[in-house]
mmCIF file of C-alpha atoms in Angstrom:
data_model
loop_
_atom_site.group_PDB
_atom_site.id
_atom_site.type_symbol
_atom_site.label_atom_id
_atom_site.label_comp_id
_atom_site.label_asym_id
_atom_site.label_seq_id
_atom_site.Cartn_x
_atom_site.Cartn_y
_atom_site.Cartn_z
ATOM 1 C CA MET A 1 -102.649 -49.264 39.165
ATOM 2 C CA SER A 2 -99.307 -47.618 39.735
ATOM 3 C CA ASP A 3 -97.658 -48.080 43.099
ATOM 4 C CA ILE A 4 -94.545 -46.611 44.642
ATOM 5 C CA ASP A 5 -93.588 -48.184 47.959
ATOM 6 C CA GLY A 6 -97.096 -49.632 48.188
ATOM 7 C CA LYS A 7 -98.830 -46.300 47.658
ATOM 8 C CA ILE A 8 -100.915 -45.096 44.738
ATOM 9 C CA THR A 9 -99.149 -42.456 42.652
ATOM 10 C CA ARG A 10 -101.014 -39.175 42.980
ATOM 11 C CA ILE A 11 -101.501 -36.782 40.047
ATOM 12 C CA ARG A 12 -101.990 -33.045 40.579
ATOM 13 C CA PRO A 13 -104.610 -31.183 38.475
ATOM 14 C CA GLN A 14 -102.068 -29.318 36.333
ATOM 15 C CA GLN A 15 -100.144 -32.540 35.707
ATOM 16 C CA PHE A 16 -103.367 -34.198 34.593
ATOM 17 C CA HIS A 17 -104.190 -31.436 32.113
ATOM 18 C CA GLU A 18 -100.689 -31.530 30.622
ATOM 19 C CA ILE A 19 -100.829 -35.265 29.783
ATOM 20 C CA ASP A 20 -101.516 -36.139 26.151
ATOM 21 C CA GLY A 21 -104.754 -37.947 25.417
ATOM 22 C CA LEU A 22 -106.802 -36.270 28.154
ATOM 23 C CA GLU A 23 -108.163 -33.355 26.159
ATOM 24 C CA ASP A 24 -111.769 -34.482 26.755
ATOM 25 C CA TRP A 25 -111.360 -34.127 30.523
ATOM 26 C CA ARG A 26 -111.292 -31.276 33.043
ATOM 27 C CA VAL A 27 -110.370 -31.412 36.726
ATOM 28 C CA LEU A 28 -113.143 -29.992 38.930
ATOM 29 C CA GLY A 29 -112.151 -29.680 42.547
ATOM 30 C CA GLU A 30 -110.773 -33.110 43.327
ATOM 31 C CA GLY A 31 -111.893 -35.262 40.408
ATOM 32 C CA ALA A 32 -111.676 -35.296 36.612
ATOM 33 C CA CYS A 33 -114.912 -35.026 34.630
ATOM 34 C CA ALA A 34 -115.901 -35.443 31.003
ATOM 35 C CA TYR A 35 -119.213 -35.017 29.214
ATOM 36 C CA PHE A 36 -119.978 -37.004 26.076
ATOM 37 C CA ARG A 37 -122.867 -35.882 23.844
ATOM 38 C CA THR A 38 -124.493 -39.182 22.904
ATOM 39 C CA GLY A 39 -127.716 -37.626 21.600
ATOM 40 C CA SER A 40 -129.995 -40.387 22.874
ATOM 41 C CA PHE A 41 -130.538 -42.608 25.874
ATOM 42 C CA THR A 42 -129.917 -45.715 23.756
ATOM 43 C CA ALA A 43 -126.567 -44.445 22.474
ATOM 44 C CA GLY A 44 -125.640 -43.427 26.004
ATOM 45 C CA ALA A 45 -126.485 -46.881 27.358
ATOM 46 C CA THR A 46 -124.327 -48.477 24.665
ATOM 47 C CA PHE A 47 -121.461 -46.180 25.642
ATOM 48 C CA VAL A 48 -121.835 -46.977 29.341
ATOM 49 C CA GLN A 49 -121.911 -50.698 28.588
ATOM 50 C CA ALA A 50 -118.652 -50.360 26.654
ATOM 51 C CA ILE A 51 -117.079 -48.458 29.557
ATOM 52 C CA SER A 52 -118.099 -51.237 31.956
ATOM 53 C CA THR A 53 -115.857 -53.730 30.138
ATOM 54 C CA LEU A 54 -112.677 -51.661 30.411
ATOM 55 C CA PRO A 55 -109.804 -52.834 32.611
ATOM 56 C CA GLY A 56 -109.633 -50.765 35.772
ATOM 57 C CA VAL A 57 -113.394 -50.297 36.062
ATOM 58 C CA GLY A 58 -114.656 -51.237 39.507
ATOM 59 C CA SER A 59 -113.852 -50.410 43.127
ATOM 60 C CA GLY A 60 -115.642 -47.080 42.796
ATOM 61 C CA HIS A 61 -114.342 -46.219 39.315
ATOM 62 C CA PRO A 62 -115.907 -44.413 37.556
ATOM 63 C CA ASP A 63 -119.020 -42.436 38.537
ATOM 64 C CA VAL A 64 -121.350 -42.363 35.524
ATOM 65 C CA ASP A 65 -124.453 -40.214 35.006
ATOM 66 C CA LEU A 66 -126.538 -41.361 32.027
ATOM 67 C CA ARG A 67 -129.092 -38.885 30.671
ATOM 68 C CA HIS A 68 -131.062 -38.577 27.446
ATOM 69 C CA GLY A 69 -128.637 -36.174 25.779
ATOM 70 C CA GLY A 70 -125.325 -37.379 27.104
ATOM 71 C CA VAL A 71 -123.157 -39.147 29.642
ATOM 72 C CA THR A 72 -121.085 -37.507 32.376
ATOM 73 C CA VAL A 73 -118.147 -39.508 33.709
ATOM 74 C CA ARG A 74 -116.228 -38.611 36.858
ATOM 75 C CA LEU A 75 -112.949 -40.138 37.966
ATOM 76 C CA ILE A 76 -111.633 -39.817 41.486
ATOM 77 C CA THR A 77 -109.326 -41.989 43.576
ATOM 78 C CA ILE A 78 -110.372 -42.575 47.177
ATOM 79 C CA ALA A 79 -107.354 -43.973 49.015
ATOM 80 C CA ASP A 80 -105.112 -42.295 51.574
ATOM 81 C CA PHE A 81 -106.090 -39.115 49.712
ATOM 82 C CA TYR A 82 -109.145 -37.919 47.774
ATOM 83 C CA GLY A 83 -108.095 -36.869 44.282
ATOM 84 C CA LEU A 84 -106.475 -38.119 41.072
ATOM 85 C CA SER A 85 -104.039 -40.958 40.486
ATOM 86 C CA GLU A 86 -102.248 -42.564 37.556
ATOM 87 C CA GLN A 87 -105.062 -45.123 37.534
ATOM 88 C CA ASP A 88 -107.459 -42.298 36.630
ATOM 89 C CA VAL A 89 -105.172 -41.136 33.816
ATOM 90 C CA GLU A 90 -105.195 -44.530 32.121
ATOM 91 C CA LEU A 91 -108.928 -45.040 32.558
ATOM 92 C CA ALA A 92 -109.676 -41.548 31.186
ATOM 93 C CA ARG A 93 -107.653 -42.335 28.062
ATOM 94 C CA GLN A 94 -109.516 -45.615 27.570
ATOM 95 C CA ILE A 95 -112.943 -44.011 28.014
ATOM 96 C CA SER A 96 -112.091 -41.312 25.465
ATOM 97 C CA GLU A 97 -110.963 -43.989 23.037
ATOM 98 C CA VAL A 98 -114.280 -45.810 23.439
ATOM 99 C CA ALA A 99 -116.107 -42.544 22.721
ATOM 100 C CA ARG A 100 -114.091 -41.994 19.550
ATOM 101 C CA THR A 101 -114.767 -45.554 18.404
ATOM 102 C CA LEU A 102 -118.509 -44.966 18.856
ATOM 103 C CA HIS A 103 -118.268 -41.504 17.215
ATOM 104 C CA ILE A 104 -119.451 -39.771 20.380
ATOM 105 C CA PRO A 105 -118.059 -36.231 20.782
ATOM 106 C CA ALA A 106 -116.880 -34.849 24.107
ATOM 107 C CA ASP A 107 -117.801 -31.352 25.299
ATOM 108 C CA PRO A 108 -115.369 -30.236 28.028
ATOM 109 C CA SER A 109 -117.274 -26.965 28.526
ATOM 110 C CA ALA A 110 -120.361 -28.828 29.791
ATOM 111 C CA VAL A 111 -118.963 -30.131 33.084
ATOM 112 C CA GLN A 112 -119.157 -28.589 36.532
ATOM 113 C CA THR A 113 -119.526 -29.577 40.178
ATOM 114 C CA VAL A 114 -121.182 -27.714 43.037
ATOM 115 C CA GLN A 115 -120.211 -27.631 46.714
ATOM 116 C CA VAL A 116 -122.019 -26.044 49.669
ATOM 117 C CA THR A 117 -119.696 -24.262 52.111
ATOM 118 C CA ILE A 118 -120.720 -23.373 55.660
ATOM 119 C CA ASP A 119 -118.626 -21.032 57.795
ATOM 120 C CA ALA A 120 -118.497 -22.379 61.344
ATOM 121 C CA LEU A 121 -116.888 -21.244 64.575
ATOM 122 C CA ALA A 122 -117.082 -24.743 66.073
ATOM 123 C CA GLY A 123 -117.167 -27.236 63.225
ATOM 124 C CA SER A 124 -117.090 -30.207 65.594
ATOM 125 C CA ASP A 125 -120.467 -29.056 66.941
ATOM 126 C CA VAL A 126 -122.009 -28.198 63.585
ATOM 127 C CA VAL A 127 -120.909 -31.124 61.410
ATOM 128 C CA PRO A 128 -122.857 -33.863 63.295
ATOM 129 C CA PHE A 129 -126.147 -32.005 62.672
ATOM 130 C CA TRP A 130 -125.593 -31.800 58.929
ATOM 131 C CA ARG A 131 -124.293 -35.377 58.775
ATOM 132 C CA ALA A 132 -127.505 -36.632 60.367
ATOM 133 C CA LEU A 133 -129.811 -34.303 58.437
ATOM 134 C CA LEU A 134 -128.378 -35.122 55.010
ATOM 135 C CA GLY A 135 -127.578 -38.792 55.588
ATOM 136 C CA TYR A 136 -124.017 -37.968 54.489
ATOM 137 C CA GLU A 137 -120.738 -39.396 55.749
ATOM 138 C CA ASP A 138 -117.297 -38.007 56.528
ATOM 139 C CA ARG A 139 -114.891 -37.712 53.652
ATOM 140 C CA ALA A 140 -111.827 -39.881 54.248
ATOM 141 C CA ASN A 141 -109.257 -38.169 56.489
ATOM 142 C CA SER A 142 -111.194 -34.891 56.483
ATOM 143 C CA PRO A 143 -113.308 -33.935 59.510
ATOM 144 C CA GLU A 144 -114.475 -30.735 57.794
ATOM 145 C CA ASP A 145 -116.027 -32.402 54.724
ATOM 146 C CA LEU A 146 -119.248 -34.375 54.310
ATOM 147 C CA ILE A 147 -120.058 -36.331 51.161
ATOM 148 C CA ASP A 148 -123.076 -38.137 49.773
ATOM 149 C CA PRO A 149 -122.296 -41.886 50.095
ATOM 150 C CA GLN A 150 -123.930 -42.320 46.669
ATOM 151 C CA ARG A 151 -121.714 -39.510 45.291
ATOM 152 C CA ARG A 152 -124.703 -37.745 43.723
ATOM 153 C CA GLY A 153 -125.477 -34.795 45.991
ATOM 154 C CA ALA A 154 -123.261 -31.758 46.438
ATOM 155 C CA PRO A 155 -120.552 -32.155 49.109
ATOM 156 C CA PHE A 156 -120.646 -29.908 52.167
ATOM 157 C CA TYR A 157 -117.473 -28.182 53.369
ATOM 158 C CA PHE A 158 -117.202 -26.567 56.808
ATOM 159 C CA GLN A 159 -114.840 -23.621 56.731
ATOM 160 C CA GLN A 160 -113.251 -22.526 59.992
ATOM 161 C CA MET A 161 -114.117 -18.982 61.072
ATOM 162 C CA ASP A 162 -111.795 -16.955 63.262
ATOM 163 C CA ALA A 163 -114.540 -14.673 64.588
ATOM 164 C CA PRO A 164 -118.297 -14.207 64.172
ATOM 165 C CA ARG A 165 -119.373 -12.355 61.023
ATOM 166 C CA PRO A 166 -123.008 -11.327 61.627
ATOM 167 C CA GLN A 167 -122.874 -8.853 58.745
ATOM 168 C CA ARG A 168 -122.094 -11.549 56.189
ATOM 169 C CA ASN A 169 -123.856 -14.688 55.003
ATOM 170 C CA ARG A 170 -122.476 -17.862 56.536
ATOM 171 C CA VAL A 171 -123.471 -20.294 53.774
ATOM 172 C CA HIS A 172 -122.343 -20.008 50.167
ATOM 173 C CA ILE A 173 -122.113 -22.094 47.008
ATOM 174 C CA ASP A 174 -118.831 -23.092 45.359
ATOM 175 C CA VAL A 175 -119.159 -23.769 41.630
ATOM 176 C CA TRP A 176 -116.227 -25.663 40.098
ATOM 177 C CA VAL A 177 -115.902 -25.155 36.344
ATOM 178 C CA PRO A 178 -113.237 -26.121 33.776
ATOM 179 C CA TYR A 179 -110.184 -23.886 34.040
ATOM 180 C CA ASP A 180 -110.731 -22.628 30.494
ATOM 181 C CA GLN A 181 -114.368 -21.716 31.232
ATOM 182 C CA ALA A 182 -113.876 -19.771 34.474
ATOM 183 C CA GLU A 183 -113.555 -16.277 32.994
ATOM 184 C CA ALA A 184 -116.641 -16.752 30.806
ATOM 185 C CA ARG A 185 -118.706 -18.013 33.750
ATOM 186 C CA ILE A 186 -117.626 -15.073 35.915
ATOM 187 C CA ALA A 187 -118.404 -12.589 33.135
ATOM 188 C CA ALA A 188 -121.859 -14.118 32.672
ATOM 189 C CA ALA A 189 -122.608 -13.880 36.401
ATOM 190 C CA ILE A 190 -121.513 -10.239 36.523
ATOM 191 C CA ALA A 191 -123.533 -9.413 33.399
ATOM 192 C CA ALA A 192 -126.554 -10.972 35.121
ATOM 193 C CA GLY A 193 -126.331 -8.459 37.966
ATOM 194 C CA GLY A 194 -123.555 -9.868 40.156
ATOM 195 C CA ARG A 195 -120.316 -8.257 41.234
ATOM 196 C CA LEU A 196 -116.772 -9.370 41.836
ATOM 197 C CA VAL A 197 -115.996 -9.351 45.557
ATOM 198 C CA SER A 198 -112.412 -10.616 45.364
ATOM 199 C CA ASP A 199 -109.953 -12.112 42.901
ATOM 200 C CA ALA A 200 -107.167 -12.357 45.488
ATOM 201 C CA TYR A 201 -106.948 -16.122 45.041
ATOM 202 C CA ALA A 202 -107.289 -16.229 41.251
ATOM 203 C CA PRO A 203 -106.866 -18.378 39.255
ATOM 204 C CA SER A 204 -107.726 -20.838 42.036
ATOM 205 C CA HIS A 205 -111.045 -19.169 42.816
ATOM 206 C CA TRP A 206 -112.973 -15.909 42.672
ATOM 207 C CA VAL A 207 -115.576 -14.578 45.129
ATOM 208 C CA LEU A 208 -118.749 -13.128 43.600
ATOM 209 C CA ALA A 209 -121.959 -11.737 45.055
ATOM 210 C CA ASP A 210 -125.505 -11.382 43.800
ATOM 211 C CA PRO A 211 -127.322 -7.999 43.876
ATOM 212 C CA GLU A 212 -128.309 -8.537 47.533
ATOM 213 C CA GLY A 213 -124.817 -9.526 48.665
ATOM 214 C CA ASN A 214 -125.193 -13.318 48.833
ATOM 215 C CA GLU A 215 -121.794 -14.732 47.981
ATOM 216 C CA ALA A 216 -120.640 -17.587 45.775
ATOM 217 C CA CYS A 217 -117.231 -18.766 44.604
ATOM 218 C CA VAL A 218 -116.153 -19.862 41.157
ATOM 219 C CA GLY A 219 -113.321 -22.373 41.425
ATOM 220 C CA ALA A 220 -110.973 -23.745 38.769
ATOM 221 C CA ALA A 221 -108.236 -26.349 39.031
ATOM 222 C CA GLY A 222 -105.140 -27.159 37.020
ATOM 223 C CA TRP A 223 -104.516 -24.027 34.955
ATOM 224 C CA ILE A 224 -102.062 -24.727 32.126
ATOM 225 C CA GLY A 225 -99.477 -22.010 31.583
ATOM 226 C CA ALA A 226 -100.383 -18.475 32.559
ATOM 227 C CA GLY A 227 -103.600 -17.886 34.392
ATOM 228 C CA PRO A 228 -106.314 -15.490 33.320
ATOM 229 C CA SER A 229 -105.271 -11.988 32.362
ATOM 230 C CA GLY A 230 -101.619 -13.041 32.288
ATOM 231 C CA GLN A 231 -101.443 -14.419 35.864
#
């Protein structure tokens, strides 16, 4: 682990994507994810076992989802912030090297994370209900975020409203996709009957709506170089 003055060195999403050896990985929201197509549960279990022996594994690193067709790995540092650190960079490199040794290909287009966002006028009143209902807990240093303590379920984010909006839905889904998949995902959603509500915050995120006006956001992190359409 890298420390400067006793603190973990934080890495921003764009910095992460620009580092050599991390081509298998994409930053989604606050963490880096990779999907490895193992092709079988047995091959996936062998891969996970190899990951478990790497230096730096432990203390919450990494989150691993083993399925029949592949393994999803998520790296996130939970310290005085909730994001990426130099520790994650080194571990990502090592995991990719294990995959190459076992001849397991990565598919960066196959990763995504989902977040539920609730617009609230008085978050301090609303959050306790959802915390109790879901069995979630507060995210470190963030009173407006709830997370699954097992880090499996979608996080809930409570967005401060300035005024009531009875004409608009108050709950929406945020879908985080790889930065190089965002335009394709948006195009697919529009082709399926949706519409673009706003691209004012692109390439950070876009607001879409389904045919009945229910909104959702597509988010991307760590664009390298120019954003979509020359941004």
